[in-house]
Structure formats: C-alpha cells, structure tokens
CSV table of C-alpha atoms in Angstrom, one decimal:
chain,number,residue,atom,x,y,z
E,291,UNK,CA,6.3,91.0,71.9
E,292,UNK,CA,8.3,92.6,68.9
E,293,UNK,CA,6.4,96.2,69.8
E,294,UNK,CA,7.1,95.5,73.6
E,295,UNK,CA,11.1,95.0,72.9
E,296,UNK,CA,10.8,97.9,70.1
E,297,UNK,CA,9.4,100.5,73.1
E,298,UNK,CA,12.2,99.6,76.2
E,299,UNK,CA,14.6,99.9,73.5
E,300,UNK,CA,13.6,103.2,72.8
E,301,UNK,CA,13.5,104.4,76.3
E,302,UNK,CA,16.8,103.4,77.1
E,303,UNK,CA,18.1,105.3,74.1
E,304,UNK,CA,16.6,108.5,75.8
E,305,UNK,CA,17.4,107.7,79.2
E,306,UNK,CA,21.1,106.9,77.6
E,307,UNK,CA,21.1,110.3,75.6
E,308,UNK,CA,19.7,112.4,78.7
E,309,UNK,CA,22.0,111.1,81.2
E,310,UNK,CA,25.2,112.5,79.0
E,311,UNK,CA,24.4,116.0,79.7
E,312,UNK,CA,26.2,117.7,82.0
E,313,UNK,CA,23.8,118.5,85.0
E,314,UNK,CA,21.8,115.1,85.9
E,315,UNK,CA,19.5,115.5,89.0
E,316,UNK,CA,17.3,112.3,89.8
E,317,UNK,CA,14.2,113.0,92.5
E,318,UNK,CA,12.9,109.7,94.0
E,319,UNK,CA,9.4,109.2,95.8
E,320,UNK,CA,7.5,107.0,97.8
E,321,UNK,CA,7.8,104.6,94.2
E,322,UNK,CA,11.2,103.6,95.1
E,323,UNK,CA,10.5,102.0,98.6
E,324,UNK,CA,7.1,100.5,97.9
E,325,UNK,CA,8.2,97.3,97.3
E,326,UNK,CA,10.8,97.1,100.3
E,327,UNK,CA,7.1,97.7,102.2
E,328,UNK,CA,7.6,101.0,103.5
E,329,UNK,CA,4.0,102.7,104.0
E,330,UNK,CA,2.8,104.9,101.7
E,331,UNK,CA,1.4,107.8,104.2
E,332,UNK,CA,-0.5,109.9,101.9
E,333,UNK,CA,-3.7,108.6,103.8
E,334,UNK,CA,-2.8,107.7,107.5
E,335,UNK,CA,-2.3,103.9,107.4
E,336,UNK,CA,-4.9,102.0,110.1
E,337,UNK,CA,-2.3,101.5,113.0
E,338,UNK,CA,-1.2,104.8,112.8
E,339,UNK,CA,-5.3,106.0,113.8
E,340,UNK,CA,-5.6,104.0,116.5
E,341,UNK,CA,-3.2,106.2,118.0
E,342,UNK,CA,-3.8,109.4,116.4
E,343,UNK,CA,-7.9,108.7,116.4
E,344,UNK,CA,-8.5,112.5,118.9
E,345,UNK,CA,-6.3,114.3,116.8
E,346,UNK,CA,-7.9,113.7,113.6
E,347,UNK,CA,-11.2,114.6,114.8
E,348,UNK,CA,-9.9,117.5,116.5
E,349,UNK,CA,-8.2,118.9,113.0
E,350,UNK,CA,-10.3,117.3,110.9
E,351,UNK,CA,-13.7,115.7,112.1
E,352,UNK,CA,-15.0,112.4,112.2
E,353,UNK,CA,-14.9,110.0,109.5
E,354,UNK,CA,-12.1,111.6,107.7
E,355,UNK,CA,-8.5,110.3,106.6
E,356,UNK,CA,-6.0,113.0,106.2
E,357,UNK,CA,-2.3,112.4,105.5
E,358,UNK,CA,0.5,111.6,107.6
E,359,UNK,CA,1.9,115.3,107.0
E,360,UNK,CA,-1.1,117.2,107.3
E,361,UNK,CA,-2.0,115.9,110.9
E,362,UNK,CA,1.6,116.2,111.9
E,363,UNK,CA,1.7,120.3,110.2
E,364,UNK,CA,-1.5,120.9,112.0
E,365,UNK,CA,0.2,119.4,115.6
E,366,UNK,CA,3.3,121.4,115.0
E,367,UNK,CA,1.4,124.9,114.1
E,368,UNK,CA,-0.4,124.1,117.1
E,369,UNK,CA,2.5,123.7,119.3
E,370,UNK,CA,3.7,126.9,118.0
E,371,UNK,CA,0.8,129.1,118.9
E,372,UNK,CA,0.2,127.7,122.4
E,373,UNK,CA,4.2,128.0,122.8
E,374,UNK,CA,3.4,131.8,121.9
E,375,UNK,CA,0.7,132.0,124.1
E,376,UNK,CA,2.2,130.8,127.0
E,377,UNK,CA,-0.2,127.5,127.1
E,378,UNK,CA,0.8,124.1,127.8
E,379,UNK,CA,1.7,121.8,125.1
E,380,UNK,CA,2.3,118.2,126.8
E,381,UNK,CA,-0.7,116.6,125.1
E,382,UNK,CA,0.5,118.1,121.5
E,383,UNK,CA,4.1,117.0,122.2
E,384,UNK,CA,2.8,113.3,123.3
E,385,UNK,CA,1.2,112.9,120.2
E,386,UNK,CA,4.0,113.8,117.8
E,387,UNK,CA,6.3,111.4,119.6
E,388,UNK,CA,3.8,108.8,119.3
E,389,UNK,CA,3.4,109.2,115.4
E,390,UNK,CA,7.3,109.9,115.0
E,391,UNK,CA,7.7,106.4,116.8
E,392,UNK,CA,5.1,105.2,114.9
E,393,UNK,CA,7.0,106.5,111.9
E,394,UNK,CA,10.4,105.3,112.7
E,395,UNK,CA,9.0,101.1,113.6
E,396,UNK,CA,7.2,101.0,110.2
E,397,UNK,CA,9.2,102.9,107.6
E,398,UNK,CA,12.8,101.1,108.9
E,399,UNK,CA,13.7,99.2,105.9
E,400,UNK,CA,15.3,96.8,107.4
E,401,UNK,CA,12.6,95.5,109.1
E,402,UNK,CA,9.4,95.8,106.6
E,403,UNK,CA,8.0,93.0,105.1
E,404,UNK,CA,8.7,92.7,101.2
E,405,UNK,CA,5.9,93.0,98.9
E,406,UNK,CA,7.3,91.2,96.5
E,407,UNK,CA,8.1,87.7,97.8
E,408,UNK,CA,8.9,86.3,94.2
E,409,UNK,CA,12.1,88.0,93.3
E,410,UNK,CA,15.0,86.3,94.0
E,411,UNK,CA,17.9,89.1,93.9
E,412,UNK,CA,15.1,90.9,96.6
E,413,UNK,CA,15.2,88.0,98.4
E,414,UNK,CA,19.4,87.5,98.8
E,415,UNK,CA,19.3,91.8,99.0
E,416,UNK,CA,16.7,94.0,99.5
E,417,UNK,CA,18.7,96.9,98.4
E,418,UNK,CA,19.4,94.9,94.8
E,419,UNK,CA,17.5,97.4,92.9
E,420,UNK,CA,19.1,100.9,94.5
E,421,UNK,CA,22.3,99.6,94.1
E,422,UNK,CA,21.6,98.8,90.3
E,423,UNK,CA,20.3,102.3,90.2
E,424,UNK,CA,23.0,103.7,91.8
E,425,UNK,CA,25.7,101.7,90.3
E,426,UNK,CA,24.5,102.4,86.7
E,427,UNK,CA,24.6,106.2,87.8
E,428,UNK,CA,27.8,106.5,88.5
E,429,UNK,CA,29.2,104.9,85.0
E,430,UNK,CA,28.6,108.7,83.9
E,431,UNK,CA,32.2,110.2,82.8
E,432,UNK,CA,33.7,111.3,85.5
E,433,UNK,CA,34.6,114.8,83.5
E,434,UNK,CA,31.3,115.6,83.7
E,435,UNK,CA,29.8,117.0,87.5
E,436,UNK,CA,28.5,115.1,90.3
E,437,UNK,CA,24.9,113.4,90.0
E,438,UNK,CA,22.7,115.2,92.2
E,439,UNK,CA,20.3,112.5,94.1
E,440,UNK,CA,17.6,114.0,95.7
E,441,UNK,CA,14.6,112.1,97.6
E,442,UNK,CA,11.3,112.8,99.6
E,443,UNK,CA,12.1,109.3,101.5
E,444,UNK,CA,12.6,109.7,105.3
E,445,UNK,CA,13.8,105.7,105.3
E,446,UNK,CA,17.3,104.9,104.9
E,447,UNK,CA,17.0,102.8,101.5
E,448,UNK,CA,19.5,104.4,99.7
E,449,UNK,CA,21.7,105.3,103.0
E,450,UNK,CA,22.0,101.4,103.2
E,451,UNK,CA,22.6,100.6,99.4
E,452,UNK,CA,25.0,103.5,99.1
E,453,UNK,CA,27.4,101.9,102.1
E,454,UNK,CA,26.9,98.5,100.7
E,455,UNK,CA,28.0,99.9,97.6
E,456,UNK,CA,31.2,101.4,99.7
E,457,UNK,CA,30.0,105.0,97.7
E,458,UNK,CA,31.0,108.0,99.2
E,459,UNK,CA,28.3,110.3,99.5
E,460,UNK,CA,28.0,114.0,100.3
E,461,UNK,CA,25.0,114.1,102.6
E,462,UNK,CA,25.0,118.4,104.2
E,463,UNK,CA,26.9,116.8,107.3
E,464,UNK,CA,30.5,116.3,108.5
E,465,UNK,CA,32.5,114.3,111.6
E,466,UNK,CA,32.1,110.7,112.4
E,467,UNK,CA,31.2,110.5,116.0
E,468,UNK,CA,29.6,114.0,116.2
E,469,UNK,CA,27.9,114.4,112.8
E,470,UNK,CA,26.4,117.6,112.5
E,471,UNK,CA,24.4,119.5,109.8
E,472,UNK,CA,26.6,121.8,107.6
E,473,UNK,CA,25.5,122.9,103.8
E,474,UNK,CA,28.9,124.1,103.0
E,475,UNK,CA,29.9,120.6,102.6
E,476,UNK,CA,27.9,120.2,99.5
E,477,UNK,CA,30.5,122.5,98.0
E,478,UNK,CA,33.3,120.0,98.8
E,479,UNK,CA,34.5,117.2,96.3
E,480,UNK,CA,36.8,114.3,96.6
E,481,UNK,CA,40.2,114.5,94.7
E,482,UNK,CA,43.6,112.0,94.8
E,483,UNK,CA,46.3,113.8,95.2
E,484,UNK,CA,49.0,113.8,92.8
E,485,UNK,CA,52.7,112.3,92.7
E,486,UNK,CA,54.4,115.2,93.4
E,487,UNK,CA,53.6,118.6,96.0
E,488,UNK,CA,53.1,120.3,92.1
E,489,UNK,CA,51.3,117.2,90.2
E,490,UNK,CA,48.1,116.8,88.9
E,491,UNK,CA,45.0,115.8,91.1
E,492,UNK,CA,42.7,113.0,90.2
E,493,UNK,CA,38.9,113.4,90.8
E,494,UNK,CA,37.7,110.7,92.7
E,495,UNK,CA,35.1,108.0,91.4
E,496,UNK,CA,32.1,106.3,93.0
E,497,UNK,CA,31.3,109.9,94.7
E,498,UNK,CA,27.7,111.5,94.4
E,499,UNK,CA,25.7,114.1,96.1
E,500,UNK,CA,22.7,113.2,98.2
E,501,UNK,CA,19.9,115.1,99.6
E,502,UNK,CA,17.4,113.8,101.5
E,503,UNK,CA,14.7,116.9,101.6
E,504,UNK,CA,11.6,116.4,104.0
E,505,UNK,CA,14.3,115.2,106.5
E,506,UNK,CA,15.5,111.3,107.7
E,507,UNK,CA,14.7,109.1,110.3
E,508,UNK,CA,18.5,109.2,111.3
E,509,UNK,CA,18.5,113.2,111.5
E,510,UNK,CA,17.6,114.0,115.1
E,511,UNK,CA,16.4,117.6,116.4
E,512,UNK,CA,19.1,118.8,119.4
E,513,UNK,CA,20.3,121.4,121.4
E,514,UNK,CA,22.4,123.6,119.2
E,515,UNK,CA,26.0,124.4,120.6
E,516,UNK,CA,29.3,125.8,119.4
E,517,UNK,CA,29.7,122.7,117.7
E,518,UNK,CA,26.6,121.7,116.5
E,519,UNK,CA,25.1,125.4,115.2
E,520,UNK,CA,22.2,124.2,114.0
E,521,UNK,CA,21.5,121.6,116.4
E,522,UNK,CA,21.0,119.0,113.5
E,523,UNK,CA,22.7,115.3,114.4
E,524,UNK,CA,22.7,112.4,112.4
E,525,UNK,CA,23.1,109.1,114.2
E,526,UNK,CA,24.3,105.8,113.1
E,527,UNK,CA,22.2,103.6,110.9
E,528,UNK,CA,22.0,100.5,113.2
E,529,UNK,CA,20.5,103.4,116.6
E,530,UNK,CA,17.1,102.8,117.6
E,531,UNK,CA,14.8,105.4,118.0
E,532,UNK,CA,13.3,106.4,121.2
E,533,UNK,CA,11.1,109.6,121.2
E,534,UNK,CA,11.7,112.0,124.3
E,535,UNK,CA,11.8,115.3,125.5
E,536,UNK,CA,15.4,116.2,123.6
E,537,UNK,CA,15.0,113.8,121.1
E,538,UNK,CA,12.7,114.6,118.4
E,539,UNK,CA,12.7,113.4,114.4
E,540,UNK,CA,13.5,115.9,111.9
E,541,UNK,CA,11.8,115.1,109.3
E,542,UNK,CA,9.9,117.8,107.3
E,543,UNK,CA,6.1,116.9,106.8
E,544,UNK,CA,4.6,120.2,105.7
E,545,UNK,CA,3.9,118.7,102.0
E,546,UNK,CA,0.7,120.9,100.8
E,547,UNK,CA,1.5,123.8,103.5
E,548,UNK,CA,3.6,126.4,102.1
E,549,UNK,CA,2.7,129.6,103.8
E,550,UNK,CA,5.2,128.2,106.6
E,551,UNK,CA,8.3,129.6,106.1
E,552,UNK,CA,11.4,127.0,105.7
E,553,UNK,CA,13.6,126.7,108.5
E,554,UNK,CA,17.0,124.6,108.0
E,555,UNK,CA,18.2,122.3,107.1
E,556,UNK,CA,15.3,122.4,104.8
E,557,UNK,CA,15.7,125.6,103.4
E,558,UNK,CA,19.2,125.0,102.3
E,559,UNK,CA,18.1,121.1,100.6
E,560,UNK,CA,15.2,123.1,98.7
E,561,UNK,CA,17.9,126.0,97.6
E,562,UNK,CA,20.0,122.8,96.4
E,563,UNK,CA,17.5,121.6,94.8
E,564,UNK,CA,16.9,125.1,92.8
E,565,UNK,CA,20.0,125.4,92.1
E,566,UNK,CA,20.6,121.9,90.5
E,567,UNK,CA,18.3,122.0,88.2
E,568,UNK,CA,18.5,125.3,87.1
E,569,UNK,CA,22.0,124.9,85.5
E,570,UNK,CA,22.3,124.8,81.8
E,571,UNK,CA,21.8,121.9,79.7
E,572,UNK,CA,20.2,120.2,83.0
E,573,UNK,CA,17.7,117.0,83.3
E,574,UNK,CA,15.5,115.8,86.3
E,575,UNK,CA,14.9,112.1,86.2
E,576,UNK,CA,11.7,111.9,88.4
E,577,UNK,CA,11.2,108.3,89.6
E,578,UNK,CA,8.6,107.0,92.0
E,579,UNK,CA,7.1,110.7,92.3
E,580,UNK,CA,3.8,111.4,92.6
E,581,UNK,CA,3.7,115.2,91.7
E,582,UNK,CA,2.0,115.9,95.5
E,583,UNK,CA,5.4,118.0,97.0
E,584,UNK,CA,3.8,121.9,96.3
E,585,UNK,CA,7.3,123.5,97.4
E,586,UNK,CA,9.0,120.9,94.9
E,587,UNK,CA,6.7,121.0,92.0
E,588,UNK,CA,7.1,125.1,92.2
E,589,UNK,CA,10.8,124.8,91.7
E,590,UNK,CA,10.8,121.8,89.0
E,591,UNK,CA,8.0,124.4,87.4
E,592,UNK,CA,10.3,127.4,87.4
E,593,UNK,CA,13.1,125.3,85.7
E,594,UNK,CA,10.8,124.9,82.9
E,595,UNK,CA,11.2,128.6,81.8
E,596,UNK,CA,14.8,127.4,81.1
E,597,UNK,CA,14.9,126.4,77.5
E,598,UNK,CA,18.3,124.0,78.0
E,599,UNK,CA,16.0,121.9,80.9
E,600,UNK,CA,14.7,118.5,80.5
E,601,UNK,CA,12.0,117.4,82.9
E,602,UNK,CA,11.7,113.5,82.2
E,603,UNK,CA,8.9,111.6,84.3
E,604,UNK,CA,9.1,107.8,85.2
E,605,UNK,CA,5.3,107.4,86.2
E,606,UNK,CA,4.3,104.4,88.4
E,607,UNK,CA,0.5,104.4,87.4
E,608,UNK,CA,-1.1,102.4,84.8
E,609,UNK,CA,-3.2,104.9,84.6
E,610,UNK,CA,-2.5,108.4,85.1
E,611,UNK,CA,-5.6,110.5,86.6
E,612,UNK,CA,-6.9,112.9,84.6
E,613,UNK,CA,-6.5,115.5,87.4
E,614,UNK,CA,-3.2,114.5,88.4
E,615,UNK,CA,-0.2,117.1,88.2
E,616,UNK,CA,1.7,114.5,86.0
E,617,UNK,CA,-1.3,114.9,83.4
E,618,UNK,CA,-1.7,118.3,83.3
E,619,UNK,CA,2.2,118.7,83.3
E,620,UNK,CA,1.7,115.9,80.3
E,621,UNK,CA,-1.0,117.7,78.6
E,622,UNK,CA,1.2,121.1,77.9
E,623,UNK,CA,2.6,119.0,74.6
E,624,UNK,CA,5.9,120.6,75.8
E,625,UNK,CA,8.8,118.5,73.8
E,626,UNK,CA,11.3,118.9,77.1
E,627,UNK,CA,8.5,116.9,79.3
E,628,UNK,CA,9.2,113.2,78.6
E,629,UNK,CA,6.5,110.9,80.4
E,630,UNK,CA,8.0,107.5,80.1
E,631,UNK,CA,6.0,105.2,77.5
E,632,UNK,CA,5.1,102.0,79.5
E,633,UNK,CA,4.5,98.5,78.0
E,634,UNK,CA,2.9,97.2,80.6
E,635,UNK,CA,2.7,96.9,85.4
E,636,UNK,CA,6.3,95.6,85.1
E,637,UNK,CA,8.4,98.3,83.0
E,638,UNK,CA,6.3,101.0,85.6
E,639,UNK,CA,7.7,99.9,88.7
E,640,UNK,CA,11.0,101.1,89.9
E,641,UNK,CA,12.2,97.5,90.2
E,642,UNK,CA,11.2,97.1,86.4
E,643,UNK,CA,12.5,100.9,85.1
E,644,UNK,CA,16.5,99.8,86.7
E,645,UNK,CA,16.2,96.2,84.8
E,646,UNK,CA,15.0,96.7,82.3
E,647,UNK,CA,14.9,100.8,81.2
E,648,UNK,CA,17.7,102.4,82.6
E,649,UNK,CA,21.1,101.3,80.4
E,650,UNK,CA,24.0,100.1,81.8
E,651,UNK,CA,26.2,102.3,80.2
E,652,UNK,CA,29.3,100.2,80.3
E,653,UNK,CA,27.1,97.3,78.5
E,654,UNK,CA,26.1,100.1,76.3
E,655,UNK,CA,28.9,101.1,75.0
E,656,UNK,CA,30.4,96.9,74.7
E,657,UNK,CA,27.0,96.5,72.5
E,658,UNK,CA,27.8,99.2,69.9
E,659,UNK,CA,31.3,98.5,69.9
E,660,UNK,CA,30.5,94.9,69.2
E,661,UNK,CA,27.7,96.1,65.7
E,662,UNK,CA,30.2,98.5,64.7
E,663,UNK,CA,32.9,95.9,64.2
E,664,UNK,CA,30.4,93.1,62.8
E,665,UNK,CA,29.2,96.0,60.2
E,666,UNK,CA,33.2,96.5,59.1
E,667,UNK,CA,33.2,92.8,58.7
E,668,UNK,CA,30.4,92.2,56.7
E,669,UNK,CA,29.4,95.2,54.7
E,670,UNK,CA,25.7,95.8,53.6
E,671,UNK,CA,26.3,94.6,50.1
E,672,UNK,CA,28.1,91.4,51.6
E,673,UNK,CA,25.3,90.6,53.5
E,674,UNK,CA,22.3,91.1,50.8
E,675,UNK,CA,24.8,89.2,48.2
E,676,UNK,CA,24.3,86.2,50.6
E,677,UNK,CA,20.5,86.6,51.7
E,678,UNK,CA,19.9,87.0,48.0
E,679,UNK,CA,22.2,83.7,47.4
E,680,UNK,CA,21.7,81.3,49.4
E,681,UNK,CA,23.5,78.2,50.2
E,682,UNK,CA,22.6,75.4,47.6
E,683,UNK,CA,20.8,72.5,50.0
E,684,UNK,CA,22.9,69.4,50.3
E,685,UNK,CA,21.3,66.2,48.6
C-alpha cells in the first residue's frame, strides 16, 4: 500500500512539473470515452457487419474484420475513381450513409450505456471525469499560453463537458446560427477590455483551444457558398442526424492511409497539431491513445528531434504489447519519453489518471503552503528533541 501511495505521488509531481512549461498540448483517444460506452471501432463492432457484411467481402474477403476506417477509406477511394470514370456510385454512397448513421446512433454520448455502473459521480454526470480533466487544466497561470486540447474522438464528450463547464472554447469555426469552418480563428484570443479607451486589457480565463482532428459527428459536409467557403457546418449539439444526399458526416477515417492527400479542415487541424508541439519547451500529454494514427504518430515523431520536447504517455494497457508503437517508442531509453508507471487497472484508466494522477494544482499549491508553515513552526531539531523525549506516561 505504502509503494502504491509512494508511485501516484510521484506521478503527480511530474505531471505537476510538466504542466508548468509553457506549451502544454494534451491528445486524447478512444481511452477517454470508453467508459461513457462509446465503441471502440478499431475492429467493426457486430451491428455495424450486419450492415456493411458485402462490403467487407468485397474489400476484404470473407471471414475477415477490418476497421471502421479502413472499410469506410476503401468506400470513399472508390467513390472517387468511379466519380472519375463517369460510373455510378449510388450503391457506394448508400453504404457510407448507412455506416455514418450507424456511427452517429452508437458513438452519441448521451445515449450509450455506461460501462461502469458503480461510480456514483458517473452516475449523477457522465461528463464528471472531462470536466475534472478539464477544470484542473485550466488552473495553469494564465501568463502562460492557451492549453492546446487535441482529440481523435468524433463524439461530443468533451463538447458537452466544456458547455457544462460554461468554458469558452476555440473550436476552427465562428457564428452562432451559421457556424462555419474558419482556421483563422485559432489565432483569436479572448481579452477584457480595460477601464479606459488607453487602459490595460485583461486575458480572459476559463478559455482553451480545441481540435477535434479525424472530424465530429456535429461537423456536416455542405455546399460551399460565399459564406460558407469551405462548405464545413457545425450544427447544434441537441440535432439529430439523418444521412442524405447533401448531408454527409465529416469525419476523417483514413487512420493507416496516408498516401491520400489531406483536404480541409483536416489539413489545417494536422498543421495545428505540428505546430503546437513543435514550440520550445513544449509537452504532449497523451491520454487514452493507442499509438494507431500514422499521420499523428509522424508529427509527435518529428517533435522528438526537438531537444526542449517532452512526449509523456498515459497508457491504458496493463500490458503493453511487445510490438505496440508505445513499446518501441518506450524501448528507445529516451529520458523526454515518460510512460506513466501504473500501480495497478484503476490508476490506467482515464477515470483513475484525473482522480487520482493528475494534481489539482490549486490543492497543490494549499498542501505545500500548509508543510511549509508547519516546518517554520516546528523546526527539525524541535521535532527530534520531542521524538527522542517523550512524554513521561501518567500513573
């Protein structure tokens, strides 16, 4: 028990000590929605090939089990080469509304069942735990820049926890009944103005910057126009989704494909991305990531030839395969590669790393305030005088 206390104690003091640097990035995975019961689609989940059972063995023969996104890149490159050829693609278009619906009924987190049924603050709020995360984010100084949050999620998990938190968040799109897709706002910030015309401004707290890079199930593919350039439109977070011809799901599946070339918005969130973490004196928190994005692990990989750049690794499994990207990223004995020590399954979760790993840097702060006081009034030698001097026992 003493070792088990000794170790989280020790990973919050270098979670604490990386998240004071300047340029903190976090990336989080398919870990950080498991237990709200989204599907993890790296193998097409069993009600999903039903539907999709002729495509599969059209792509990839009989008996197999590909993932989500390499059946729905092989539909898409498909569609593009009959397009080309002039050949009809109703059959192709059918089945990618069919696993986009599919996509949007099971990965809505407001509807999924909870695999965790024992957790009472899941229970009374199934956001608890990305709030926590969030929340404990944002204690960072506000002197220091914007916490980048990037994720591979198409649910709406932290869309949900960040208006419950009332957080304003700078998402690539602008307007409020006509959002549309523009990267320039990523260059914005929030400021309160000052007294006077000439005073001072005040940055604003409770701000981050979110990036949601293989797309959302709120981002919906339209006709571009003089207002909408890139024909990118995010709806509301209560809208149903209903596949049809002019409404199609952008979400960005082409995981172990990178011979495609990037089209926006997804070329801009993967130049974010670079760009974030290739800042000096920069750390990516990787939580609930599974090392299986090739585009993404090329970029965290390049940042590694910067010697200010911290890659530290929250790992999920209990135990890490020996082939697995994490291992061999593990294996190069590099000191600025930190793989999370784990005590044991409830420290590895994401539920387990925000109670239990990640400080609370306002608590922090109270804790040390608190020892540093106690130590002024009782000194060392005070303290081994008594231990060495007991109290006589009273007869």
């Amino acid at each position: 028990m003493k070792e088990k206390i000794k170790i989280i104690q020790e990973n919050k003091l270098k979670v604490k000590k990386y998240l004071g640097l300047e340029n903190v990035s976090v990336l989080a995975g398919a870990g950080t929605s498991w237990h709200l019961g989204a599907p993890v689609i790296r193998e097409i989940p069993e009600g999903l090939k039903k539907i999709c059972k002729d495509d599969i063995e059209t792509y990839f023969g009989a008996d197999t089990n590909p993932s989500y996104e390499d059946l729905f890149n092989c539909l898409q490159a498909d569609r593009f080469i009959k397009e080309k050829k002039g050949d009809s693609v109703a059959e192709i278009n059918t089945s990618i509304k069919n696993m986009q619906q599919w996509l949007f009924d099971n990965c809505n987190t407001e509807k999924t069942t909870l695999n965790t049924t024992d957790d009472e603050k899941l229970n009374k709020n199934r956001y608890h735990y990305h709030e926590v995360l969030v929340k404990k984010l944002l204690q960072r100084p506000n002197n220091l820049k914007r916490i980048n949050l990037f994720t591979t999620n198409y649910d709406m998990a932290f869309d949900y926890a960040l208006d419950n938190l009332g957080i304003h968040y700078i998402n690539g799109f602008m307007g409020v009944h006509n959002r549309c897709f523009r990267p320039e706002v990523y260059d914005y910030d929030l400021y309160y103005p000052g007294q006077s015309v000439t005073g001072k401004v005040h940055r604003a707290e409770k701000v981050l910057k979110y990036y949601k890079m293989h797309g959302s199930l709120s981002w919906l593919s339209t006709k571009p126009d003089f207002s909408n350039t890139y024909g990118i439109k995010e709806i509301p977070l209560n809208n149903e989704f209903k596949a049809s011809t002019d409404n199609e799901l952008m979400i960005y599946p082409c995981v172990s494909k990178k011979s495609f070339a990037l089209d926006l918005p997804y070329s801009e969130l993967f130049r974010q991305f670079s760009q974030a973490i290739n800042q000096p004196q920069s750390v990516l928190f990787c939580i609930g990531y599974s090392f299986y994005d090739e585009h993404i692990n090329d970029i965290i990989k390049q940042a590694l030839s910067i010697p200010s750049f911290t890659l530290f690794i929250v790992n999920y499994s209990s135990v890490i395969e020996k082939k697995s990207s994490i291992e061999e990223l593990k294996a190069l004995g590099d000191k600025r590669i930190i793989v999370l020590n784990q005590t044991d399954a409830e420290e590895s979760t994401f539920t387990g790393f925000v109670s239990n790993v990640l400080p609370d840097l306002y608590e922090e702060e109270e804790n040390e305030s608190i020892i540093r006081t106690m130590q002024e009034l009782y000194p060392k030698e005070d303290t081994e005088t008594m231990n060495n001097n007991p109290e006589p026992e009273v007869q």
